[in-house]
CSV table of C-alpha atoms in Angstrom, one decimal:
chain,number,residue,atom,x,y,z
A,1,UNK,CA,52.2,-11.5,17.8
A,2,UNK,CA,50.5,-14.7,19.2
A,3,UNK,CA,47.7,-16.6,18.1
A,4,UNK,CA,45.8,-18.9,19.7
A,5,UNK,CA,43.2,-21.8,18.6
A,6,UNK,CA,40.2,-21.6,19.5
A,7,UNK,CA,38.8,-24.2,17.9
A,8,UNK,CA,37.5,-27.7,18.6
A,9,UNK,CA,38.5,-30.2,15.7
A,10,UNK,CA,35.8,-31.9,13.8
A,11,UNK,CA,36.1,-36.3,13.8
A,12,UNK,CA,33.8,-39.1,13.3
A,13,UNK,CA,34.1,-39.4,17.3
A,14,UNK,CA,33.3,-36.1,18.7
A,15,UNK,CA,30.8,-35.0,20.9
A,16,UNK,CA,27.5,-33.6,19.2
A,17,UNK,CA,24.6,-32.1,21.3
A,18,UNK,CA,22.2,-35.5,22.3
A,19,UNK,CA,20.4,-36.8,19.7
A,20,UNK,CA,22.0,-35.4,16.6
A,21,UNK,CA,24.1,-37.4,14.4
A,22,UNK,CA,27.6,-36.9,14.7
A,23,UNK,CA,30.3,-36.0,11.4
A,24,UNK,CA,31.1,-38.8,8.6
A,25,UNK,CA,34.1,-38.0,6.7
A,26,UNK,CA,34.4,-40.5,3.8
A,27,UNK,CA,36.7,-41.1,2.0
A,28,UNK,CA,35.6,-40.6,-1.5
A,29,UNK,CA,38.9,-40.5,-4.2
A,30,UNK,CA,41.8,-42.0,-2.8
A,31,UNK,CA,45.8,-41.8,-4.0
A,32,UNK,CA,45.3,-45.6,-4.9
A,33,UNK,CA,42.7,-45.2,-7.2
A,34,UNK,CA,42.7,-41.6,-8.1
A,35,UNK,CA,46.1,-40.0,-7.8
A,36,UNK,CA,44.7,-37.9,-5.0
A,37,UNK,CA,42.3,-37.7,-1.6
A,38,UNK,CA,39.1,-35.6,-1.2
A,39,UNK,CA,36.8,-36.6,1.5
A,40,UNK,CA,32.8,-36.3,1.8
A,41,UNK,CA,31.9,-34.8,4.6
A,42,UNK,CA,28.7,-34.7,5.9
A,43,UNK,CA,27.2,-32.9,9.5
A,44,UNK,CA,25.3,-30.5,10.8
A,45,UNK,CA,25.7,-27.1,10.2
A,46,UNK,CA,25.8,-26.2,14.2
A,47,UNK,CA,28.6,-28.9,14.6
A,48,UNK,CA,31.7,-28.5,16.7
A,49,UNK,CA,33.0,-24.9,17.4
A,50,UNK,CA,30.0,-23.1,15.2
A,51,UNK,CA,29.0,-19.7,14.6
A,52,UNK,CA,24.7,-19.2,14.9
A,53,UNK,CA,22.8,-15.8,13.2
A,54,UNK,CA,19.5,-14.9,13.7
A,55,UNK,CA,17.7,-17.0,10.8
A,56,UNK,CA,18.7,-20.0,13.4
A,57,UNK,CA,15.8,-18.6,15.5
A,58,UNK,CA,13.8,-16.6,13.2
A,59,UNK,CA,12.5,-17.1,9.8
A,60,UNK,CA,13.7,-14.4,7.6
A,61,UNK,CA,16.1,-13.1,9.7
A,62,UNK,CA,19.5,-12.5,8.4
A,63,UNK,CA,21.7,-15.6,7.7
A,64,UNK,CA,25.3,-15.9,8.0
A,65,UNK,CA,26.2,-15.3,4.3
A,66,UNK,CA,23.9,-12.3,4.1
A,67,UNK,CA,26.5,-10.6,6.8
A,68,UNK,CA,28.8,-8.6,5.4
A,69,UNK,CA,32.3,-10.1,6.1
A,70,UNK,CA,33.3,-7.8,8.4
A,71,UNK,CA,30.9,-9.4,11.2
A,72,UNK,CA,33.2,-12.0,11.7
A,73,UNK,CA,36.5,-9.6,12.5
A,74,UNK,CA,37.1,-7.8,15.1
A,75,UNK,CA,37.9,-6.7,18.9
A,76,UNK,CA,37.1,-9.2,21.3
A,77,UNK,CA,37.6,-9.2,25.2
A,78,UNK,CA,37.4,-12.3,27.8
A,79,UNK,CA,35.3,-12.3,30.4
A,80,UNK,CA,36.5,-15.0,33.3
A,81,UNK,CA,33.5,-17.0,34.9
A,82,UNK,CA,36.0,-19.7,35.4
A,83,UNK,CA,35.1,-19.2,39.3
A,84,UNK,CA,31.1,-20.4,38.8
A,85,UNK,CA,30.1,-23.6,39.7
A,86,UNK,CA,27.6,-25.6,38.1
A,87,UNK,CA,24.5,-23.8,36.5
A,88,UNK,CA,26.4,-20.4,37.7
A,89,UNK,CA,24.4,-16.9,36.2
A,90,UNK,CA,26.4,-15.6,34.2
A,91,UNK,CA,25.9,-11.6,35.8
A,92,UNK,CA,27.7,-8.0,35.3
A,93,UNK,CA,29.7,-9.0,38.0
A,94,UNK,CA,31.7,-10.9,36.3
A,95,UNK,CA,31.8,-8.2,32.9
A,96,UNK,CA,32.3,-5.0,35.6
A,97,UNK,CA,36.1,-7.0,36.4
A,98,UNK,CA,37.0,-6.2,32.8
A,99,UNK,CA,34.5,-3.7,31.9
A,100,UNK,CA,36.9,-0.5,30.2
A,101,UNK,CA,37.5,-3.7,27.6
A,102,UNK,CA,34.0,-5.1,27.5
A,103,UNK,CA,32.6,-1.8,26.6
A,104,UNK,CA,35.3,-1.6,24.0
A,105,UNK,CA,34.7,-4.7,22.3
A,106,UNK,CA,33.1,-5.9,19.2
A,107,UNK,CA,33.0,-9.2,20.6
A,108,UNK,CA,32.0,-10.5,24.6
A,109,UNK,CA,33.4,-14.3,24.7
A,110,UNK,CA,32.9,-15.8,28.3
A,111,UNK,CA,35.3,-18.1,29.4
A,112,UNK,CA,33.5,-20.9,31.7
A,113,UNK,CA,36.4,-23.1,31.4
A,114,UNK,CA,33.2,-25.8,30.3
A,115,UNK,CA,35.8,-27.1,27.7
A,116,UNK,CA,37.4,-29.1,30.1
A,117,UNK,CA,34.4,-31.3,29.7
A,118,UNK,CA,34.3,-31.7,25.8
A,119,UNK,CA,33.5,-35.3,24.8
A,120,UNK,CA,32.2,-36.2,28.5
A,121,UNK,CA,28.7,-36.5,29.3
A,122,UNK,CA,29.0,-33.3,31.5
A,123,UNK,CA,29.3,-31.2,29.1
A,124,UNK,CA,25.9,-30.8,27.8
A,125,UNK,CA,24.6,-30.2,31.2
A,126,UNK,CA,24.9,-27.7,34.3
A,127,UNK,CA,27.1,-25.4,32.5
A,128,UNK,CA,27.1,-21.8,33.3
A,129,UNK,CA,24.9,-19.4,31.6
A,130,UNK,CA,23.9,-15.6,31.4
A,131,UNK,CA,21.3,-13.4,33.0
A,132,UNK,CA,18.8,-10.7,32.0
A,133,UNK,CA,21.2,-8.0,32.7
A,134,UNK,CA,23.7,-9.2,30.7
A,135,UNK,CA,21.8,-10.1,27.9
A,136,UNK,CA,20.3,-6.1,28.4
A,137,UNK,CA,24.0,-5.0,28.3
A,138,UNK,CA,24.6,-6.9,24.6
A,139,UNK,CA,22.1,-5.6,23.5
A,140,UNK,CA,22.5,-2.0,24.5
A,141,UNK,CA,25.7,-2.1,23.7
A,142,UNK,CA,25.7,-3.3,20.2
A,143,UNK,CA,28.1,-6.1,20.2
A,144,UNK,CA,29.0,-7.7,16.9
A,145,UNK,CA,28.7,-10.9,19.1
A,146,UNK,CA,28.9,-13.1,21.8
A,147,UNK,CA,31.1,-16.5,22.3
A,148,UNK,CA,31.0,-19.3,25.3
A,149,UNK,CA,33.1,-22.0,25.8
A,150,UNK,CA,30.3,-24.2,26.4
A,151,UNK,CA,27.0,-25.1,24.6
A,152,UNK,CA,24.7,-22.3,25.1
A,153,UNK,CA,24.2,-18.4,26.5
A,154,UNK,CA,20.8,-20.1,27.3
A,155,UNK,CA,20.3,-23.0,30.6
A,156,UNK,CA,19.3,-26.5,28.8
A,157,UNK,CA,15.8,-26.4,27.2
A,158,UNK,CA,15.9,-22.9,26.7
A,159,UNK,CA,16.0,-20.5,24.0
A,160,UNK,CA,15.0,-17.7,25.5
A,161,UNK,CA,18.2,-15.3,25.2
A,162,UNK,CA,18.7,-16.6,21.7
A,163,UNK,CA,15.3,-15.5,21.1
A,164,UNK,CA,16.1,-12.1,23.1
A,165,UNK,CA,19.3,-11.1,21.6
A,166,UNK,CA,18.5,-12.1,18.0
A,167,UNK,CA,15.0,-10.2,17.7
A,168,UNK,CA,17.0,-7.0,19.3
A,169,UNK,CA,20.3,-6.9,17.8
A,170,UNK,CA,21.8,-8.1,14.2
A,171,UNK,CA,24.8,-10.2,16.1
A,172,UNK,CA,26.3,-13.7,15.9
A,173,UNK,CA,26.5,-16.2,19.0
A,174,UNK,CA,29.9,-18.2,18.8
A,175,UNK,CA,29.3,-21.7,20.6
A,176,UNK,CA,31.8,-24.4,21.4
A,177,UNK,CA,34.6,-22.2,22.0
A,178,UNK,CA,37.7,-23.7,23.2
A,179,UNK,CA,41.5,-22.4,25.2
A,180,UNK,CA,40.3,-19.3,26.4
A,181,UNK,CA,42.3,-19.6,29.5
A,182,UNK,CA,45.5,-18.6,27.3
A,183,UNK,CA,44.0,-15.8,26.2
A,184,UNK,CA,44.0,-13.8,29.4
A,185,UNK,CA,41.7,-10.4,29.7
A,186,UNK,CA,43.6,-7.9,27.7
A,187,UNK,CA,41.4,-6.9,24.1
A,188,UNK,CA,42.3,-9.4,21.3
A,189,UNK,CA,41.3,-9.8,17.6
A,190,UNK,CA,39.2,-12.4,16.8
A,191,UNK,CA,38.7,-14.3,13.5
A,192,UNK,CA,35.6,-16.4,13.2
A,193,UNK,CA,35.2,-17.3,10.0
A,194,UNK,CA,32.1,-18.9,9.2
A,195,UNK,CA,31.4,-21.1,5.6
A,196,UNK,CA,30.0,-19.1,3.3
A,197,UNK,CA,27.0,-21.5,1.9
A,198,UNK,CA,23.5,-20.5,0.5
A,199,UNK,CA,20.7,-19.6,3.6
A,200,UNK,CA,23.4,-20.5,6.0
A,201,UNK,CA,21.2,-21.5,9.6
A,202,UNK,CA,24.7,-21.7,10.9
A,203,UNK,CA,28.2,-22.9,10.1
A,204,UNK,CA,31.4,-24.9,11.4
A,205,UNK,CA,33.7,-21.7,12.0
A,206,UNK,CA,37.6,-21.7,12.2
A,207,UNK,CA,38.0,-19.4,15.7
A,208,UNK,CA,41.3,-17.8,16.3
A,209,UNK,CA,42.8,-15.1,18.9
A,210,UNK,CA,45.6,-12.6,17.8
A,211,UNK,CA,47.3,-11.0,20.5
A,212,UNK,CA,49.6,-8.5,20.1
């Protein structure tokens, strides 16, 4: 068995999407003062690797702790569109090369190789995203969820396949992914295991792959 991170790490100096506020993480007891350490931590609930439902879009849509846990678990398979270049479509061109595992998996995660730009200005721009057809075949296809390496399924100022796959489908959207390139195309399980707080419009998730 291997397993893989998948995870970006949350700090006071990461990269958050322009213009919000990045993590604090205060100290609040200390071993000095209190015999121990807790910290405050305070961000926003899309920060870092993060898992978004449907309420993020849609009022009165289901919200991550209304899933059952079982959303969060399962088959997931890699789909390389490592090869596109800036503001590449994402297309079934690129699923059809592993398609038998696509078709088989709970989860689609698209492997951009964006990560390579995480805490540079490139980042939040001219990554890759998908097309119609794709977001058809999710759909269709009733995928417990989709994950990107980069920022969104959607080009910059757009919401439109959030909006798309959301009203169609009860499914996830895993953002921020990170080291999909050691995951290769064979299935895998994935574990994203978001917080479990009250209305939850998203959550910080732990993301890990579990190869056999």
């Amino acid at each position: 068995m291997k397993i893989i991170d998948l995870t970006h790490t949350i700090s006071e100096d990461m990269p958050v999407y322009p213009g919000t506020e990045r993590p604090k993480l205060t100290v609040a007891n200390t071993y000095e003062k209190d015999f121990f350490k807790e910290t405050l931590m305070t961000m926003y609930s899309h920060t870092g690797t993060h898992m978004d439902p449907p309420a993020h879009i849609f009022a009165g849509k289901t919200t991550l702790d209304r899933f059952p846990i079982t959303q969060f678990i399962g088959s997931a398979a890699v789909i390389d569109c490592s090869d596109l270049g800036e503001n590449g479509r994402i297309t079934m061109e690129q699923i059809n090369k592993n398609r038998e595992n696509a078709d088989k998996a709970d989860f689609i995660v698209f492997r951009t190789d964006w990560d390579k730009y995480w805490g540079r200005p490139e980042y939040y721009v001219g990554y890759p995203f998908i097309d119609d057809e794709v977001a058809e075949y999710i759909i269709t296809n009733r995928k417990k969820g989709i994950g990107l390496d980069n920022i969104s399924l959607d080009p910059v100022g757009s919401l439109n396949y959030h909006k798309k796959v959301f009203k169609e489908n009860e499914i996830v959207i895993i953002e921020n992914l990170t080291n999909l390139k050691e995951v290769g195309t064979d299935l895998f399980t994935l574990f994203a295991l978001p917080l479990k707080y009250e209305n939850a419009d998203g959550s910080p998730i732990r993301a890990v792959a579990v190869l056999e």
